[in-house]
Amino acid sequence: MSKTISPLAPKSYPALPAIEGVRIATAEAGIRYKNRTDVLYVSLARDTAVAGVFTRSKCPSAPVDWCRKNLGKNGARALVVNSGNANAFTGKKGIEAVKLTADFAAKAAGCRASQVFIASTGVIGEPLDAARFKGVLESCEKKAKPLAWVDAAKAIMTTDTFPKVATRTANIGGIPVTINGVAKGAGMIAPDMATMLSFIFTDAPIAAPVLQALLKKGADKSFNCVTIDSDTSTSDTLLFFATGAAAKRGAPAITLPSDRRLKEFRQELEGLLSDLAQQVARDGEGARKFVTVKITGAKGAISAKRIAMAVANSPLVKTAVAGEDANWGRVVMAVGKAGEPADRDKLAIWFGDIRVAAKGARDPAYDEAKTTAYMRGSDIIIRVDLGLGRGEATVWTCDLTKEYVEINGDYRS
Amino acid sequence: MSKTISPLAPKSYPALPAIEGVRIATAEAGIRYKNRTDVLYVSLARDTAVAGVFTRSKCPSAPVDWCRKNLGKNGARALVVNSGNANAFTGKKGIEAVKLTADFAAKAAGCRASQVFIASTGVIGEPLDAARFKGVLESCEKKAKPLAWVDAAKAIMTTDTFPKVATRTANIGGIPVTINGVAKGAGMIAPDMATMLSFIFTDAPIAAPVLQALLKKGADKSFNCVTIDSDTSTSDTLLFFATGAAAKRGAPAITLPSDRRLKEFRQELEGLLSDLAQQVARDGEGARKFVTVKITGAKGAISAKRIAMAVANSPLVKTAVAGEDANWGRVVMAVGKAGEPADRDKLAIWFGDIRVAAKGARDPAYDEAKTTAYMRGSDIIIRVDLGLGRGEATVWTCDLTKEYVEINGDYRS
């Protein structure tokens, strides 16, 4: 955890209500950090459905392999997350460490090891000493409480400067259900330590395949639209748990993704995921500005997304934003390098509401002073219209500052 | 031009000999810089063949459009390059500025406008006032001399900290011919100003289509293997001029790319292009370390190149190198995110000759002190063997330092 809190941190945190069937505990296992919690344990009611979306890395961590293997089996009864060590690229020892962690948690929760979901974030390549969890998880099971959401968000932080939580309510068949989520980021990745992790919980009675469909679609519109530095972690994990406890209050069981009663739930879920994803960008390593890149008029949605990512990942665009420089030439450059259909002479670019370029040249009404004033704000919107079609995309990122280099450079010499 | 010279600059420059048919002049046109040359004019003998390779940007500059249009027409008689303004995203005015420049040069050289090749590097989006070249190019034609190679390299610099020149000799049919080259970089891109430019000259009598084939292949193995920050300029231009003057000394005319007498020339050309490309990486913005990324054992050559670029473009790998941190976990991450075939449990990674990881885990013989000592050097080689096939690739880059952010951030506030 960094000592300096991001200037883009939220001014206050929402109070997250309890979700029936979810109990939370955190602990200090001393894996890497001293004097802070580094283990999150979540106890889940019987018959909790689970869905997951994971890193696309070809070198995923041992916990990611474990979660993938156990999705679609027999639900979830416990979640164990540690910070400080990613248990990635740890070979056989890494697989054994995951198995041992699951065994400890299974014993504590009274379930099968395959019902334990695990995520790890931290250093890559260091063996994780799972023996440290012995006793810790049992004690967590005993002390777990329904309202420790901010504690949960804190225990999984690495270089994050603030805990990330969000909550929503939705009606399903006239019955209100709750969705709570926590996340950590600090980048898609972090200094020695890595990973975007997020865990979402609801009491809605939604079957696992439906939950998976909702999560997949929601992730594409939220976490998959965030980039800090174009580097993808070995360990990115987004899990969604549904205890189904709202069924007792009359909420209908949802077994089909096409069920119309999901309409509001889907909206609220997507809002919550976007909220958490934007918090991740607001806490990007060294971030001083939150940047929204909106592409319109592209040939199609995929093309728009690729162009948006090319702009959002461009070190030159990001350093210009850090420097409060309305350098739209770099936006042109980034659009040009994306490899997607673009016609220089149809391009238009805005910073906020100020159109700076149109029809292949600087806007005749361009006003340097007005644009520079806009760039001094902490929330910057860069919009590009390609003038070719109806493809649109929005992605979120942050600026690239000297602090990013400092955090990740660890100038040892 | 920066005042601090890159610590990776060559200790001395080679003396470039004259190439018959090539005369060089530089001038101060005051386009953006004060008290330095910003125009390069090269006069070329009649019947000079020309080949070119350009940026893949979908938003290319007006000079790039011009050069593309005139390749394969009637050879080259003059080259005009300016620094300080890229004449990119300048609309109709940009096209007019190129035409006017070509007209001035054609008048000076006594040739057609289509025989004038033009490149511009500098700010994007600012109209280029080509009227400033009036008189300047005629005076250049008059004073042009055969040996002003370093002056040529200096006139085209933007944020480069040293001029980049190289020379080679090769025999064609028993007759020695010369190849000289100049380049500028400072990144694929530079602060407000942009662009990788390189111009190669030879007296060998090589027909334009053969020259084009040689250049294309050579560029793929050299300039296309350099990345500073993954940002591609709107203006990248590599031009190759062959005056053919060596024919008078008995060198045979080469009209087919398959001509075996090209063997040595091809080797020397590729060596020269690699030399210049590596100089560009050594002068990357803020660079303190020169990094070679070698991939072996990939499924194929394209796959190897993509993985090499993923490693070389990773901000986390580059900041780790800046911090002299042997953080091979980030190399694993970069391999994993490349989207190419990779098997975590077959990967091996070396820093220099030190194997740090093998078979999906840290090397049992890993020695932190030894590896850290290696990272203190100024030339770092990162090698990854995928263990899957015979695909290989090598790319060059530099580290990512706070100076990069400073140079490009232009903290105005």
PDB file of N, CA, C and O in Angstrom, chain B residues 9-42:
ATOM      1  N   ALA B   9      25.761   6.836 -26.388  1.00  0.00           N
ATOM      2  CA  ALA B   9      26.258   7.349 -27.672  1.00  0.00           C
ATOM      3  C   ALA B   9      27.582   6.675 -28.026  1.00  0.00           C
ATOM      4  O   ALA B   9      28.363   6.334 -27.131  1.00  0.00           O
ATOM      5  N   PRO B  10      27.842   6.472 -29.322  1.00  0.00           N
ATOM      6  CA  PRO B  10      29.129   5.879 -29.700  1.00  0.00           C
ATOM      7  C   PRO B  10      30.282   6.784 -29.272  1.00  0.00           C
ATOM      8  O   PRO B  10      30.136   8.007 -29.213  1.00  0.00           O
ATOM      9  N   LYS B  11      31.419   6.161 -28.988  1.00  0.00           N
ATOM     10  CA  LYS B  11      32.576   6.925 -28.512  1.00  0.00           C
ATOM     11  C   LYS B  11      33.189   7.751 -29.642  1.00  0.00           C
ATOM     12  O   LYS B  11      33.774   8.797 -29.426  1.00  0.00           O
ATOM     13  N   SER B  12      33.075   7.244 -30.873  1.00  0.00           N
ATOM     14  CA  SER B  12      33.599   8.009 -32.010  1.00  0.00           C
ATOM     15  C   SER B  12      32.733   7.710 -33.238  1.00  0.00           C
ATOM     16  O   SER B  12      31.971   6.746 -33.242  1.00  0.00           O
ATOM     17  N   TYR B  13      32.846   8.567 -34.237  1.00  0.00           N
ATOM     18  CA  TYR B  13      32.069   8.375 -35.449  1.00  0.00           C
ATOM     19  C   TYR B  13      32.966   7.919 -36.577  1.00  0.00           C
ATOM     20  O   TYR B  13      34.095   8.392 -36.696  1.00  0.00           O
ATOM     21  N   PRO B  14      32.471   7.014 -37.423  1.00  0.00           N
ATOM     22  CA  PRO B  14      33.299   6.607 -38.570  1.00  0.00           C
ATOM     23  C   PRO B  14      33.388   7.753 -39.568  1.00  0.00           C
ATOM     24  O   PRO B  14      32.476   8.578 -39.648  1.00  0.00           O
ATOM     25  N   ALA B  15      34.473   7.811 -40.325  1.00  0.00           N
ATOM     26  CA  ALA B  15      34.601   8.813 -41.391  1.00  0.00           C
ATOM     27  C   ALA B  15      33.917   8.253 -42.632  1.00  0.00           C
ATOM     28  O   ALA B  15      34.297   7.196 -43.137  1.00  0.00           O
ATOM     29  N   LEU B  16      32.884   8.929 -43.097  1.00  0.00           N
ATOM     30  CA  LEU B  16      32.153   8.438 -44.268  1.00  0.00           C
ATOM     31  C   LEU B  16      32.805   8.980 -45.537  1.00  0.00           C
ATOM     32  O   LEU B  16      32.968  10.194 -45.661  1.00  0.00           O
ATOM     33  N   PRO B  17      33.162   8.091 -46.470  1.00  0.00           N
ATOM     34  CA  PRO B  17      33.775   8.559 -47.715  1.00  0.00           C
ATOM     35  C   PRO B  17      32.728   9.189 -48.633  1.00  0.00           C
ATOM     36  O   PRO B  17      31.531   9.035 -48.412  1.00  0.00           O
ATOM     37  N   ALA B  18      33.208   9.868 -49.658  1.00  0.00           N
ATOM     38  CA  ALA B  18      32.296  10.418 -50.670  1.00  0.00           C
ATOM     39  C   ALA B  18      31.656   9.279 -51.450  1.00  0.00           C
ATOM     40  O   ALA B  18      32.234   8.188 -51.565  1.00  0.00           O
ATOM     41  N   ILE B  19      30.453   9.546 -51.958  1.00  0.00           N
ATOM     42  CA  ILE B  19      29.820   8.612 -52.887  1.00  0.00           C
ATOM     43  C   ILE B  19      29.594   9.398 -54.168  1.00  0.00           C
ATOM     44  O   ILE B  19      28.911  10.438 -54.144  1.00  0.00           O
ATOM     45  N   GLU B  20      30.180   8.934 -55.243  1.00  0.00           N
ATOM     46  CA  GLU B  20      30.098   9.688 -56.490  1.00  0.00           C
ATOM     47  C   GLU B  20      28.635   9.868 -56.887  1.00  0.00           C
ATOM     48  O   GLU B  20      27.853   8.924 -56.883  1.00  0.00           O
ATOM     49  N   GLY B  21      28.270  11.092 -57.183  1.00  0.00           N
ATOM     50  CA  GLY B  21      26.885  11.378 -57.560  1.00  0.00           C
ATOM     51  C   GLY B  21      26.051  11.918 -56.409  1.00  0.00           C
ATOM     52  O   GLY B  21      24.886  12.248 -56.590  1.00  0.00           O
ATOM     53  N   VAL B  22      26.662  12.005 -55.233  1.00  0.00           N
ATOM     54  CA  VAL B  22      25.927  12.517 -54.058  1.00  0.00           C
ATOM     55  C   VAL B  22      26.650  13.747 -53.514  1.00  0.00           C
ATOM     56  O   VAL B  22      27.837  13.684 -53.202  1.00  0.00           O
ATOM     57  N   ARG B  23      25.943  14.872 -53.410  1.00  0.00           N
ATOM     58  CA  ARG B  23      26.493  16.084 -52.802  1.00  0.00           C
ATOM     59  C   ARG B  23      25.498  16.587 -51.766  1.00  0.00           C
ATOM     60  O   ARG B  23      24.285  16.525 -51.965  1.00  0.00           O
ATOM     61  N   ILE B  24      26.042  17.110 -50.662  1.00  0.00           N
ATOM     62  CA  ILE B  24      25.219  17.417 -49.497  1.00  0.00           C
ATOM     63  C   ILE B  24      25.377  18.866 -49.067  1.00  0.00           C
ATOM     64  O   ILE B  24      26.478  19.397 -49.044  1.00  0.00           O
ATOM     65  N   ALA B  25      24.259  19.493 -48.664  1.00  0.00           N
ATOM     66  CA  ALA B  25      24.332  20.821 -48.036  1.00  0.00           C
ATOM     67  C   ALA B  25      23.276  20.917 -46.954  1.00  0.00           C
ATOM     68  O   ALA B  25      22.238  20.267 -47.020  1.00  0.00           O
ATOM     69  N   THR B  26      23.551  21.720 -45.952  1.00  0.00           N
ATOM     70  CA  THR B  26      22.550  21.966 -44.908  1.00  0.00           C
ATOM     71  C   THR B  26      22.383  23.470 -44.739  1.00  0.00           C
ATOM     72  O   THR B  26      23.242  24.251 -45.162  1.00  0.00           O
ATOM     73  N   ALA B  27      21.255  23.869 -44.143  1.00  0.00           N
ATOM     74  CA  ALA B  27      20.985  25.305 -43.998  1.00  0.00           C
ATOM     75  C   ALA B  27      20.098  25.566 -42.796  1.00  0.00           C
ATOM     76  O   ALA B  27      19.466  24.651 -42.260  1.00  0.00           O
ATOM     77  N   GLU B  28      20.055  26.835 -42.397  1.00  0.00           N
ATOM     78  CA  GLU B  28      19.149  27.254 -41.315  1.00  0.00           C
ATOM     79  C   GLU B  28      17.969  27.986 -41.935  1.00  0.00           C
ATOM     80  O   GLU B  28      18.111  29.111 -42.407  1.00  0.00           O
ATOM     81  N   ALA B  29      16.801  27.362 -41.914  1.00  0.00           N
ATOM     82  CA  ALA B  29      15.616  28.021 -42.468  1.00  0.00           C
ATOM     83  C   ALA B  29      14.739  28.591 -41.352  1.00  0.00           C
ATOM     84  O   ALA B  29      13.739  29.248 -41.622  1.00  0.00           O
ATOM     85  N   GLY B  30      15.088  28.308 -40.112  1.00  0.00           N
ATOM     86  CA  GLY B  30      14.355  28.881 -38.974  1.00  0.00           C
ATOM     87  C   GLY B  30      12.911  28.418 -38.873  1.00  0.00           C
ATOM     88  O   GLY B  30      12.031  29.161 -38.455  1.00  0.00           O
ATOM     89  N   ILE B  31      12.660  27.165 -39.222  1.00  0.00           N
ATOM     90  CA  ILE B  31      11.288  26.642 -39.192  1.00  0.00           C
ATOM     91  C   ILE B  31      10.753  26.591 -37.762  1.00  0.00           C
ATOM     92  O   ILE B  31       9.624  26.965 -37.500  1.00  0.00           O
ATOM     93  N   ARG B  32      11.582  26.120 -36.854  1.00  0.00           N
ATOM     94  CA  ARG B  32      11.178  26.070 -35.457  1.00  0.00           C
ATOM     95  C   ARG B  32      12.363  26.330 -34.541  1.00  0.00           C
ATOM     96  O   ARG B  32      12.241  27.015 -33.542  1.00  0.00           O
ATOM     97  N   TYR B  33      13.496  25.728 -34.899  1.00  0.00           N
ATOM     98  CA  TYR B  33      14.689  25.873 -34.071  1.00  0.00           C
ATOM     99  C   TYR B  33      15.443  27.148 -34.424  1.00  0.00           C
ATOM    100  O   TYR B  33      15.384  27.624 -35.549  1.00  0.00           O
ATOM    101  N   LYS B  34      16.163  27.647 -33.437  1.00  0.00           N
ATOM    102  CA  LYS B  34      17.025  28.806 -33.667  1.00  0.00           C
ATOM    103  C   LYS B  34      18.481  28.365 -33.571  1.00  0.00           C
ATOM    104  O   LYS B  34      18.820  27.480 -32.805  1.00  0.00           O
ATOM    105  N   ASN B  35      19.346  29.018 -34.313  1.00  0.00           N
ATOM    106  CA  ASN B  35      20.794  28.790 -34.237  1.00  0.00           C
ATOM    107  C   ASN B  35      21.208  27.341 -34.451  1.00  0.00           C
ATOM    108  O   ASN B  35      22.108  26.837 -33.786  1.00  0.00           O
ATOM    109  N   ARG B  36      20.508  26.677 -35.335  1.00  0.00           N
ATOM    110  CA  ARG B  36      20.966  25.344 -35.730  1.00  0.00           C
ATOM    111  C   ARG B  36      20.425  25.072 -37.139  1.00  0.00           C
ATOM    112  O   ARG B  36      19.445  25.683 -37.572  1.00  0.00           O
ATOM    113  N   THR B  37      21.048  24.133 -37.838  1.00  0.00           N
ATOM    114  CA  THR B  37      20.560  23.770 -39.166  1.00  0.00           C
ATOM    115  C   THR B  37      19.268  22.974 -39.032  1.00  0.00           C
ATOM    116  O   THR B  37      19.108  22.197 -38.097  1.00  0.00           O
ATOM    117  N   ASP B  38      18.360  23.206 -39.948  1.00  0.00           N
ATOM    118  CA  ASP B  38      17.098  22.463 -39.923  1.00  0.00           C
ATOM    119  C   ASP B  38      16.668  22.012 -41.329  1.00  0.00           C
ATOM    120  O   ASP B  38      15.551  21.531 -41.514  1.00  0.00           O
ATOM    121  N   VAL B  39      17.558  22.198 -42.298  1.00  0.00           N
ATOM    122  CA  VAL B  39      17.272  21.732 -43.657  1.00  0.00           C
ATOM    123  C   VAL B  39      18.456  20.919 -44.170  1.00  0.00           C
ATOM    124  O   VAL B  39      19.609  21.331 -44.039  1.00  0.00           O
ATOM    125  N   LEU B  40      18.135  19.749 -44.722  1.00  0.00           N
ATOM    126  CA  LEU B  40      19.131  18.939 -45.408  1.00  0.00           C
ATOM    127  C   LEU B  40      18.740  18.880 -46.877  1.00  0.00           C
ATOM    128  O   LEU B  40      17.579  18.607 -47.205  1.00  0.00           O
ATOM    129  N   TYR B  41      19.714  19.187 -47.744  1.00  0.00           N
ATOM    130  CA  TYR B  41      19.483  19.092 -49.181  1.00  0.00           C
ATOM    131  C   TYR B  41      20.539  18.160 -49.753  1.00  0.00           C
ATOM    132  O   TYR B  41      21.732  18.313 -49.461  1.00  0.00           O
ATOM    133  N   VAL B  42      20.105  17.131 -50.480  1.00  0.00           N
ATOM    134  CA  VAL B  42      21.059  16.233 -51.122  1.00  0.00           C
ATOM    135  C   VAL B  42      20.818  16.264 -52.625  1.00  0.00           C
ATOM    136  O   VAL B  42      19.695  16.041 -53.092  1.00  0.00           O
TER     137      VAL B  42
END
